[in-house]
Coordinates of C-alpha atoms in Angstrom, one line a residue:
Chain A
M1 CA 28.3 30.9 -18.4
K2 CA 27.5 34.3 -17.5
L3 CA 24.3 34.8 -16.1
T4 CA 23.7 37.4 -13.3
S5 CA 19.9 38.3 -13.7
F6 CA 17.2 37.3 -15.9
K7 CA 16.0 39.8 -18.2
R8 CA 12.4 38.7 -17.6
A9 CA 10.3 36.2 -15.9
L10 CA 10.4 32.9 -17.4
W11 CA 7.1 31.2 -18.2
V12 CA 7.4 27.3 -18.4
F13 CA 4.6 24.9 -19.6
H14 CA 5.0 21.3 -18.6
V15 CA 3.7 18.3 -20.7
A16 CA 3.6 15.0 -19.8
T17 CA 3.7 12.7 -22.8
G18 CA 3.5 9.2 -21.1
S19 CA 5.6 9.8 -18.1
C20 CA 5.4 7.6 -14.7
N21 CA 4.9 10.8 -12.4
G22 CA 8.3 10.5 -11.0
C23 CA 9.9 13.4 -13.0
D24 CA 6.3 15.3 -12.8
I25 CA 6.4 15.4 -8.8
E26 CA 10.1 16.7 -9.0
I27 CA 9.0 19.7 -11.2
V28 CA 6.1 20.4 -8.7
A29 CA 8.9 19.9 -5.7
A30 CA 11.5 22.3 -8.0
L31 CA 8.5 25.1 -7.3
T32 CA 7.4 24.5 -3.9
P33 CA 9.4 26.4 -0.8
R34 CA 12.7 23.9 -0.7
Y35 CA 13.6 24.9 -4.3
D36 CA 11.3 27.7 -4.8
V37 CA 12.3 28.6 -8.4
E38 CA 9.4 31.1 -8.3
R39 CA 11.9 33.7 -6.3
F40 CA 13.6 33.7 -9.8
G41 CA 10.4 34.5 -11.7
I42 CA 10.1 30.9 -12.9
R43 CA 6.5 29.7 -13.1
L44 CA 4.3 27.2 -14.6
V45 CA 1.8 28.3 -16.7
G46 CA -1.5 26.9 -18.1
T47 CA -0.9 27.1 -21.8
P48 CA 2.0 26.7 -24.5
R49 CA 0.8 29.8 -26.0
H50 CA 2.0 31.9 -22.9
A51 CA 5.6 29.6 -22.5
D52 CA 9.1 30.6 -23.1
V53 CA 10.1 26.9 -22.0
L54 CA 8.7 23.4 -22.5
L55 CA 9.3 20.9 -20.0
V56 CA 8.6 17.6 -21.2
T57 CA 8.6 14.6 -19.2
G58 CA 8.3 10.9 -20.4
T59 CA 8.9 8.9 -23.4
V60 CA 6.5 9.7 -25.8
T61 CA 3.4 7.4 -26.6
R62 CA 1.6 7.0 -30.0
P63 CA -1.6 9.1 -29.1
M64 CA 0.4 11.9 -27.5
A65 CA 3.1 12.5 -30.5
E66 CA 0.4 14.2 -32.3
R67 CA -0.3 16.3 -29.1
L68 CA 3.1 17.1 -28.4
R69 CA 4.2 18.3 -31.9
R70 CA 0.8 20.7 -31.9
I71 CA 2.1 22.1 -28.3
Y72 CA 5.6 22.5 -29.5
E73 CA 3.9 24.6 -32.5
Q74 CA 1.4 26.7 -30.3
T75 CA 4.7 28.0 -28.0
P76 CA 5.5 31.5 -29.6
D77 CA 9.4 31.9 -30.6
P78 CA 11.8 32.3 -29.2
K79 CA 11.6 29.0 -27.3
A80 CA 13.6 26.2 -25.6
V81 CA 12.5 22.6 -25.0
V82 CA 13.9 21.0 -21.7
V83 CA 13.4 17.2 -21.6
V84 CA 13.2 15.7 -18.0
G85 CA 14.2 12.5 -17.1
G86 CA 16.1 9.6 -18.6
C87 CA 13.0 8.1 -20.5
G88 CA 12.5 11.2 -22.4
A89 CA 15.9 11.4 -23.5
T90 CA 16.5 8.1 -24.4
S91 CA 13.1 6.3 -23.8
G92 CA 14.9 4.5 -20.8
V93 CA 13.1 1.2 -19.8
F94 CA 10.7 1.7 -22.2
Y95 CA 12.2 -0.1 -25.4
E96 CA 10.5 -2.6 -27.5
S97 CA 7.0 -1.5 -27.0
Y98 CA 4.2 -1.2 -29.8
N99 CA 3.1 2.3 -28.4
V100 CA 6.1 4.0 -27.6
V101 CA 7.3 6.3 -30.4
G102 CA 9.6 8.5 -28.2
P103 CA 12.4 9.7 -27.4
V104 CA 11.1 13.2 -27.2
D105 CA 14.0 14.4 -29.7
E106 CA 12.5 12.3 -32.3
I107 CA 9.3 14.2 -32.4
I108 CA 10.4 17.7 -31.7
P109 CA 13.8 19.6 -31.5
V110 CA 15.1 19.5 -27.8
D111 CA 17.7 22.0 -26.4
V112 CA 18.2 20.6 -23.0
Y113 CA 18.1 17.2 -21.7
V114 CA 18.2 16.5 -18.0
P115 CA 19.1 12.8 -17.2
G116 CA 18.0 11.1 -14.0
C117 CA 15.4 8.7 -13.1
P118 CA 13.9 11.2 -12.0
P119 CA 16.3 14.1 -11.9
R120 CA 16.9 15.7 -8.6
P121 CA 14.9 19.1 -8.5
E122 CA 18.3 20.9 -8.7
A123 CA 19.1 19.0 -11.9
I124 CA 15.9 20.2 -13.1
I125 CA 16.6 23.8 -12.2
D126 CA 19.8 23.7 -13.6
G127 CA 18.2 22.4 -17.1
V128 CA 15.8 25.4 -17.0
V129 CA 18.8 28.1 -16.3
K130 CA 20.6 26.3 -19.5
A131 CA 17.4 26.9 -21.6
V132 CA 17.2 30.6 -20.4
A133 CA 21.1 31.2 -21.5
K134 CA 19.9 29.9 -24.9
L135 CA 16.7 32.2 -24.9
E136 CA 18.7 35.1 -24.1
R137 CA 21.3 34.3 -26.7
L138 CA 18.5 33.8 -29.3
E139 CA 17.1 37.3 -28.2
A140 CA 20.5 39.0 -28.6
G141 CA 19.9 38.1 -32.1
E142 CA 22.7 35.0 -32.3
K143 CA 22.1 32.0 -33.9
V144 CA 22.0 29.0 -31.8
Chain B
M1 CA -34.0 27.7 -19.7
A2 CA -31.5 25.5 -20.9
D3 CA -32.9 22.7 -22.9
K4 CA -30.0 22.1 -25.0
T5 CA -26.9 20.2 -23.7
F6 CA -23.3 21.0 -24.5
E7 CA -20.3 19.2 -24.8
I8 CA -17.0 20.5 -23.1
P9 CA -13.6 18.5 -24.0
I10 CA -11.1 18.8 -21.4
G11 CA -7.4 17.1 -22.1
P12 CA -5.7 15.1 -23.2
V13 CA -3.2 18.2 -22.1
H14 CA -5.0 20.6 -19.7
P15 CA -3.5 22.5 -17.2
A16 CA -5.9 20.9 -14.6
L17 CA -4.7 17.7 -15.5
K18 CA -1.1 16.7 -14.6
E19 CA -1.3 13.5 -16.8
P20 CA -2.9 13.2 -20.3
I21 CA -6.5 12.0 -20.0
R22 CA -9.5 13.3 -21.9
F23 CA -12.9 14.1 -20.0
T24 CA -15.9 15.0 -22.2
F25 CA -18.5 16.6 -20.3
Q26 CA -22.4 16.9 -21.4
V27 CA -23.3 20.5 -19.7
E28 CA -26.5 22.0 -19.6
G29 CA -25.9 25.5 -18.6
E30 CA -23.3 25.3 -15.5
R31 CA -24.7 21.6 -14.6
I32 CA -22.9 18.7 -15.6
V33 CA -25.3 15.9 -16.8
G34 CA -22.9 13.4 -18.0
V35 CA -19.3 12.7 -18.7
D36 CA -17.5 10.3 -21.0
I37 CA -13.9 9.4 -20.1
K38 CA -11.3 8.2 -22.6
P39 CA -8.0 7.2 -20.8
G40 CA -4.9 5.1 -22.6
F41 CA -2.7 8.3 -23.5
A42 CA -0.3 7.5 -20.9
H43 CA -0.3 3.6 -22.1
R44 CA 3.4 2.2 -22.3
G45 CA 2.7 -1.2 -23.1
I46 CA 4.7 -2.2 -20.0
E47 CA 3.1 -5.8 -19.6
F48 CA 4.0 -6.3 -23.5
M49 CA 7.6 -5.3 -22.7
G50 CA 7.5 -7.2 -19.5
L51 CA 7.1 -10.8 -21.2
R52 CA 10.2 -10.0 -23.2
R53 CA 12.7 -9.5 -20.3
N54 CA 14.2 -11.4 -17.5
L55 CA 12.3 -11.2 -13.9
I56 CA 14.9 -8.9 -12.8
Q57 CA 14.6 -6.5 -15.4
V58 CA 10.8 -6.8 -15.0
L59 CA 11.2 -5.6 -11.4
Y60 CA 12.6 -2.4 -12.5
L61 CA 10.0 -1.9 -15.3
A62 CA 7.4 -2.3 -12.6
E63 CA 9.0 0.1 -10.6
R64 CA 8.5 2.5 -13.5
I65 CA 4.9 1.8 -13.9
C66 CA 4.2 4.7 -11.7
G67 CA 6.8 7.3 -9.9
I68 CA 4.6 8.0 -7.0
C69 CA 3.6 4.5 -6.1
S70 CA 7.0 3.2 -7.2
I71 CA 7.0 0.9 -4.2
S72 CA 3.7 -0.4 -4.5
H73 CA 4.2 -1.9 -7.7
P74 CA 7.4 -4.0 -6.9
I75 CA 5.9 -4.9 -3.6
A76 CA 3.0 -6.5 -5.3
L77 CA 5.0 -8.1 -8.2
T78 CA 7.6 -9.5 -5.9
Q79 CA 4.6 -11.0 -3.6
A80 CA 3.1 -12.7 -6.9
V81 CA 6.8 -14.2 -8.0
E82 CA 7.5 -15.0 -4.4
N83 CA 4.2 -16.9 -4.7
A84 CA 4.7 -18.5 -7.6
A85 CA 8.5 -19.6 -7.2
G86 CA 7.8 -20.4 -3.2
I87 CA 10.5 -18.0 -2.4
E88 CA 10.5 -17.0 1.6
V89 CA 11.1 -13.3 2.6
P90 CA 13.0 -13.0 5.8
P91 CA 11.1 -11.1 8.8
R92 CA 13.4 -8.0 8.6
A93 CA 13.1 -7.4 5.0
Q94 CA 9.0 -7.6 5.5
Y95 CA 9.5 -4.7 8.1
I96 CA 11.8 -2.6 5.9
R97 CA 9.3 -3.1 3.0
V98 CA 6.4 -2.1 5.3
I99 CA 8.4 1.0 6.4
V100 CA 9.2 2.3 3.1
S101 CA 5.9 1.7 1.5
E102 CA 4.3 3.5 4.6
L103 CA 7.1 6.3 3.9
E104 CA 5.7 6.5 0.5
R105 CA 2.1 6.6 1.8
I106 CA 2.9 9.8 3.9
H107 CA 4.7 11.4 0.9
S108 CA 1.9 10.6 -1.6
H109 CA -1.0 11.9 0.6
L110 CA 0.9 15.0 1.4
L111 CA 1.5 15.7 -2.3
W112 CA -2.4 14.9 -2.8
A113 CA -3.4 17.3 -0.1
G114 CA -1.2 19.9 -1.9
V115 CA -2.5 19.2 -5.3
A116 CA -6.0 19.2 -4.0
V117 CA -5.9 22.8 -2.4
H118 CA -4.1 24.1 -5.3
E119 CA -6.9 22.9 -7.5
L120 CA -9.1 25.0 -4.9
G121 CA -6.8 28.0 -5.6
F122 CA -5.5 27.7 -2.3
D123 CA -1.7 28.1 -3.3
T124 CA -0.3 28.8 0.3
L125 CA -1.6 25.7 1.7
L126 CA 0.0 23.8 -1.5
H127 CA 3.5 25.3 -0.5
L128 CA 2.9 24.5 3.2
T129 CA 2.0 20.7 2.4
W130 CA 4.9 20.5 -0.1
K131 CA 7.6 22.1 2.2
V132 CA 6.4 19.5 5.2
R133 CA 6.7 16.9 2.5
E134 CA 10.3 17.5 2.0
R135 CA 10.8 16.1 5.1
V136 CA 9.6 12.5 4.3
M137 CA 11.7 12.9 1.2
D138 CA 14.7 13.3 2.9
I139 CA 14.2 10.0 4.6
L140 CA 13.3 8.1 2.0
E141 CA 16.4 9.5 0.3
E142 CA 18.4 8.5 3.3
L143 CA 17.0 5.1 3.2
T144 CA 17.1 4.2 -0.3
G145 CA 19.3 6.6 -2.1
N146 CA 16.7 8.1 -4.1
R147 CA 13.8 10.5 -3.8
V148 CA 11.7 8.6 -6.2
D149 CA 11.8 5.1 -7.6
Y150 CA 13.3 3.6 -4.4
A151 CA 14.7 -0.1 -5.9
I152 CA 14.1 -1.7 -2.5
P153 CA 12.2 -5.1 -2.8
I154 CA 13.9 -7.7 -4.7
Y155 CA 12.5 -11.2 -4.8
G156 CA 12.9 -12.8 -1.6
G157 CA 13.8 -9.8 0.4
V158 CA 15.0 -6.2 -0.2
R159 CA 18.0 -4.6 -1.5
R160 CA 19.1 -2.4 1.4
D161 CA 19.2 -2.5 5.4
I162 CA 18.3 0.0 7.4
T163 CA 21.6 0.8 9.6
P164 CA 21.4 1.9 13.3
E165 CA 22.5 5.4 12.7
Q166 CA 19.4 5.9 10.7
Y167 CA 17.1 4.9 13.3
P168 CA 17.1 8.3 15.0
L169 CA 16.7 10.2 11.9
V170 CA 13.2 8.1 11.3
R171 CA 12.5 8.8 14.7
E172 CA 13.1 12.5 14.3
M173 CA 10.6 12.7 11.5
I174 CA 7.7 10.8 13.3
R175 CA 8.3 13.5 15.9
Y176 CA 8.1 16.0 13.6
Y177 CA 5.0 14.9 11.7
R178 CA 3.3 14.2 15.4
G179 CA 3.8 17.6 16.3
L180 CA 2.8 19.2 12.5
F181 CA -0.6 16.8 12.7
E182 CA -2.7 19.3 14.6
E183 CA -1.6 22.4 12.4
L184 CA -2.2 20.3 9.1
A185 CA -5.8 19.2 10.4
D186 CA -6.6 22.5 11.4
R187 CA -5.5 24.1 8.4
L188 CA -7.1 21.3 6.1
L189 CA -10.3 20.6 7.7
N190 CA -11.3 23.6 9.7
D191 CA -10.9 26.4 6.9
A192 CA -14.3 27.6 5.9
S193 CA -13.4 27.9 2.0
I194 CA -11.9 24.4 2.0
R195 CA -15.1 23.4 3.4
A196 CA -17.4 25.1 1.4
R197 CA -16.0 24.0 -1.9
T198 CA -15.4 20.3 -0.6
R199 CA -18.7 19.5 1.7
G200 CA -21.3 17.8 -0.3
V201 CA -19.2 18.0 -3.8
G202 CA -18.5 14.9 -5.5
V203 CA -20.5 12.8 -3.6
L204 CA -20.0 8.8 -4.1
T205 CA -22.6 7.0 -1.7
P206 CA -21.1 3.9 -0.2
Q207 CA -23.8 1.7 -2.4
E208 CA -22.3 3.4 -5.5
A209 CA -18.8 2.5 -4.1
E210 CA -19.4 -0.6 -3.7
A211 CA -21.4 -1.3 -7.0
L212 CA -18.4 0.2 -9.0
C213 CA -15.5 -1.2 -7.0
A214 CA -13.8 1.8 -5.7
V215 CA -10.9 1.3 -3.6
G216 CA -8.6 2.9 -1.3
P217 CA -9.2 6.2 0.3
T218 CA -12.1 6.7 -2.2
A219 CA -14.1 3.9 -1.0
R220 CA -13.1 4.6 2.8
A221 CA -14.4 7.9 2.3
S222 CA -17.8 6.8 1.6
G223 CA -17.8 4.5 4.4
L224 CA -16.6 0.9 3.4
R225 CA -14.2 -0.5 5.7
K226 CA -11.9 -1.7 2.8
D227 CA -8.2 -1.8 3.4
V228 CA -5.8 -4.9 1.9
R229 CA -3.9 -4.5 4.8
Q230 CA -7.0 -5.5 7.3
D231 CA -8.8 -7.9 4.9
W232 CA -6.0 -9.7 3.5
P233 CA -3.0 -9.2 5.9
Y234 CA 0.5 -9.8 4.1
L235 CA 4.2 -9.3 5.2
V236 CA 3.9 -8.1 8.7
Y237 CA 0.5 -6.2 8.3
G238 CA -1.2 -9.2 10.2
D239 CA 0.5 -8.5 13.4
F240 CA 0.0 -4.8 13.6
G241 CA -4.0 -5.2 13.2
V242 CA -4.5 -2.3 10.5
K243 CA -7.8 -0.9 10.6
A244 CA -9.3 0.8 7.8
I245 CA -9.8 4.4 8.1
T246 CA -13.2 6.0 7.6
P247 CA -14.2 9.6 8.4
E248 CA -16.3 7.8 11.5
D249 CA -12.7 7.6 12.9
Y250 CA -12.5 11.5 13.1
G251 CA -16.2 11.3 14.7
L252 CA -18.0 12.4 11.7
A253 CA -20.8 10.2 9.7
P254 CA -19.5 9.3 6.3
Q255 CA -20.7 11.6 3.3
G256 CA -18.7 10.3 0.6
D257 CA -17.8 13.8 -0.7
V258 CA -14.3 15.4 -1.1
Y259 CA -14.1 16.6 2.2
D260 CA -14.4 13.1 3.9
R261 CA -11.6 12.0 1.2
I262 CA -9.4 14.9 2.9
I263 CA -10.1 13.7 6.4
V264 CA -9.4 9.8 5.5
R265 CA -6.3 10.8 3.8
L266 CA -5.0 12.8 6.7
L267 CA -5.9 10.3 9.4
E268 CA -3.8 7.7 7.2
V269 CA -0.8 10.0 7.5
A270 CA -1.1 9.5 11.0
Q271 CA -1.9 5.7 10.6
S272 CA 1.5 5.4 8.9
I273 CA 3.4 7.3 11.2
D274 CA 2.2 4.7 14.0
I275 CA 2.8 1.8 11.7
I276 CA 6.4 3.1 11.0
E277 CA 7.0 3.6 14.7
R278 CA 6.0 0.1 15.6
C279 CA 8.3 -1.4 12.9
L280 CA 11.4 0.6 14.1
E281 CA 10.8 -0.9 17.6
E282 CA 9.8 -4.6 16.7
M283 CA 12.2 -4.9 13.7
P284 CA 14.3 -8.3 14.3
E285 CA 17.9 -8.3 13.2
G286 CA 18.7 -10.7 10.4
E287 CA 19.1 -11.2 6.6
I288 CA 17.6 -9.0 4.6
T289 CA 16.9 -11.4 1.7
S290 CA 16.8 -15.2 1.4
V291 CA 18.7 -15.1 -1.9
P292 CA 21.5 -12.9 -1.5
K293 CA 23.0 -13.4 -5.1
V294 CA 21.4 -12.3 -8.0
P295 CA 22.7 -15.0 -10.5
A296 CA 21.3 -17.6 -8.1
L297 CA 18.0 -16.0 -7.8
L298 CA 17.9 -15.7 -11.4
A299 CA 18.8 -19.5 -11.9
Q300 CA 16.1 -20.3 -9.3
L301 CA 13.2 -18.3 -10.9
K302 CA 14.2 -19.7 -14.1
K303 CA 13.1 -23.2 -12.7
A304 CA 10.2 -21.9 -11.3
E305 CA 6.6 -23.1 -12.9
G306 CA 3.3 -21.9 -11.6
E307 CA 1.1 -18.7 -11.1
G308 CA 1.0 -16.1 -8.2
I309 CA -1.0 -13.3 -7.2
G310 CA 0.4 -10.3 -5.1
R311 CA -1.6 -7.4 -3.5
H312 CA -0.9 -4.2 -1.9
E313 CA -2.7 -1.4 -0.4
A314 CA -0.8 1.5 -2.3
P315 CA -1.6 5.3 -1.4
R316 CA -4.5 5.2 -3.7
G317 CA -5.8 1.7 -3.3
E318 CA -5.7 -2.1 -3.8
V319 CA -2.8 -2.9 -6.3
I320 CA -2.7 -6.6 -7.6
H321 CA 0.0 -8.3 -9.8
Y322 CA -0.9 -11.4 -11.4
I323 CA 2.1 -13.6 -12.9
A324 CA 2.5 -16.9 -14.4
L325 CA 6.0 -18.6 -14.7
E326 CA 7.0 -21.3 -16.8
A327 CA 10.2 -23.7 -16.2
G328 CA 13.0 -23.1 -18.6
K329 CA 12.3 -19.6 -19.1
E330 CA 13.7 -16.5 -17.5
E331 CA 10.6 -14.0 -18.5
P332 CA 7.0 -14.4 -17.1
V333 CA 4.4 -16.0 -19.6
V334 CA 1.7 -13.9 -18.2
W335 CA 2.2 -10.6 -16.3
K336 CA -1.1 -8.7 -15.4
V337 CA -1.4 -5.3 -13.6
K338 CA -4.5 -3.8 -12.2
A339 CA -3.9 -0.4 -10.4
P340 CA -6.2 1.2 -7.9
T341 CA -6.9 4.2 -10.3
Y342 CA -8.5 1.8 -12.7
S343 CA -11.3 0.6 -10.1
N344 CA -11.7 4.4 -9.3
L345 CA -12.3 5.5 -12.8
M346 CA -16.0 4.5 -12.9
P347 CA -16.7 6.2 -9.5
W348 CA -16.0 9.5 -11.2
V349 CA -19.3 9.3 -13.3
P350 CA -21.7 9.5 -10.4
M351 CA -19.4 12.1 -8.5
F352 CA -19.7 14.4 -11.5
R353 CA -23.2 14.2 -11.8
D354 CA -24.9 17.5 -11.3
Q355 CA -21.7 19.6 -10.1
E356 CA -21.1 22.4 -11.3
I357 CA -18.0 22.9 -13.9
A358 CA -15.7 24.7 -11.5
D359 CA -15.7 21.8 -9.4
I360 CA -14.5 19.6 -12.3
P361 CA -10.8 19.9 -11.3
I362 CA -11.2 19.3 -7.5
I363 CA -13.4 16.1 -8.2
A364 CA -11.2 14.8 -10.6
A365 CA -8.3 15.3 -8.1
S366 CA -10.2 13.5 -5.4
I367 CA -9.6 10.1 -6.3
D368 CA -5.8 10.7 -6.6
P369 CA -6.0 9.6 -10.2
C370 CA -2.9 8.3 -11.8
M371 CA -3.5 7.4 -15.5
C372 CA 0.5 6.1 -15.8
C373 CA -0.7 3.1 -13.3
M374 CA -3.9 2.8 -14.8
D375 CA -3.4 2.8 -18.5
R376 CA -3.1 -0.9 -19.4
V377 CA -4.8 -2.7 -22.0
Y378 CA -7.9 -4.7 -20.9
I379 CA -9.5 -7.2 -23.1
V380 CA -13.2 -7.9 -22.7
R381 CA -14.5 -11.2 -23.5
D382 CA -18.1 -12.2 -24.3
T383 CA -19.5 -8.7 -25.3
V384 CA -22.5 -8.4 -27.1
E385 CA -20.9 -6.3 -29.8
R386 CA -17.8 -8.2 -31.7
E387 CA -16.3 -7.1 -34.4
V388 CA -15.1 -9.9 -36.8
W389 CA -12.2 -8.7 -38.9
K390 CA -11.6 -9.8 -42.8
E391 CA -8.3 -11.5 -41.7
E392 CA -10.0 -13.5 -39.0
L393 CA -13.0 -14.5 -41.5
L394 CA -10.4 -15.6 -43.9
R395 CA -8.4 -17.6 -41.3
L396 CA -11.8 -19.6 -40.4
S397 CA -12.7 -20.2 -43.8
W398 CA -9.2 -21.4 -45.0
G399 CA -9.1 -23.4 -41.2
K400 CA -12.3 -25.0 -42.7
T401 CA -11.2 -25.8 -46.1
D402 CA -8.1 -27.6 -45.1
R403 CA -10.3 -29.6 -42.5
I404 CA -12.6 -30.7 -45.3
R405 CA -9.8 -31.4 -47.8
S406 CA -7.9 -33.6 -45.2
R407 CA -11.1 -35.4 -44.7
I408 CA -11.4 -35.8 -48.1
A409 CA -8.4 -36.6 -49.0
G410 CA -8.2 -39.4 -46.1
R411 CA -11.4 -40.9 -47.5
S412 CA -9.9 -41.1 -51.2
L413 CA -6.8 -42.3 -49.8
R414 CA -8.8 -44.9 -48.3
A415 CA -11.0 -45.5 -51.1
A416 CA -7.6 -45.9 -53.3
E417 CA -6.5 -48.3 -50.6
A418 CA -9.3 -50.5 -51.0
E419 CA -9.3 -50.2 -54.8
H420 CA -5.7 -51.4 -54.6
G421 CA -6.1 -54.1 -52.1
G422 CA -9.0 -55.4 -53.7
A423 CA -7.1 -55.5 -57.0

């Protein structure tokens, strides 16, 4: 993958759809000085309407499914969805429950999966970089 | 003058909230006059799933109730099961459990401090606290193999020993945090803007804290000396004489506001460091588990019958697990979890009263809420309003018909017998 510099700052919206907080704190850890993704211009924003990338954590609970769908629709194109954590990707340990309707890709299209319980901040950063690559291909007019 | 009350809905997805929950605030102008809280968005049905899995699988599920308290829930669960099944825990394992849970308290309180100052708009301090927090994350990774979700406790002990090479690393961390304490305290407690935004904000009086059953730092900041490690000592906490910390220990009268909650959590970081240091000095050599083989453990748990309670002082307050086991069953018959945020939910109501809208984020954050811990199903019995569903009515009706029919049938049978007998 050739990625020398980003064309622009990347804004990320984080949505927790029934996660255990494990991935969520690792996302914050990725933003703070040890890993410091803000040096690349990656930052968390307060609304999906400003976001380029959605970071989704957690398996999807029944009440959050509709909200997740709406957040996805509110995010302007071109956009990329990164699922952080094993339970967002496959539901993980949360199977056979009456209130789990996930994994995330049953609800919205997903571009990048970051496995791990929880993934390390380095892995989350790698996932976001893969999402950037997709966005740049989209913006160049390629079909992905 | 505003004579109208407006409603402001916040959540379930909102930048001030990292986890889903919904608040509905009633406001008059800038003043909050009431709040309604709707939790349940992070409810995954963990207890339900737990009743369909064997106890070892339940342990991994318990760990994933909450990623921040990822040793508190397993510690409470293992104690409950050990209670029920009568399994002993070797002393060394008890020390290791205490060390990891105190490391967790350090990382959780530093995490909270960062989040709290972020809610105030002081991001420099957020980055400072999270930078120093990485040190304890390194130690957790060194000792357990993972930064979050440590998988350390197992029924009857722990899964990993602390090796002699690791002792100096932990001691180094202790020195690092001791050297840092003054600076952190100065930054958090002597900053004029932090003080202005937190003193007298989100007040919870001791009476309210007691009446609403607040737990953990939320209760202690209101002056209640309430701590499971002090009141019902477990593991090796009894030997250490852990005392609940209130703002009085900092030389200030407790006011029960957000500032006091910062003080309590900061002092608890220092307390945890002291506990870890003592553990390292006093930890005896020996076995780390009483039942090393997992199949043997499963077999023993399958034979166990009885009920048990496990409680632990998590960073946010008391967590309780109740478990009931039946002989011949691998899975528990009952598993009930009560997380600290559940107790700290109602104290939000008096905290928000008469505060400004701009104070919502810091007050919400001040109890260190954890929705994924809290979102359990609670069934409330003996309420005044009770809905009777059509199916239930039908079932009652059919049951009555059955009873009457069998009585009638019995009588007619006897009557018939009498007739036949008489003939």
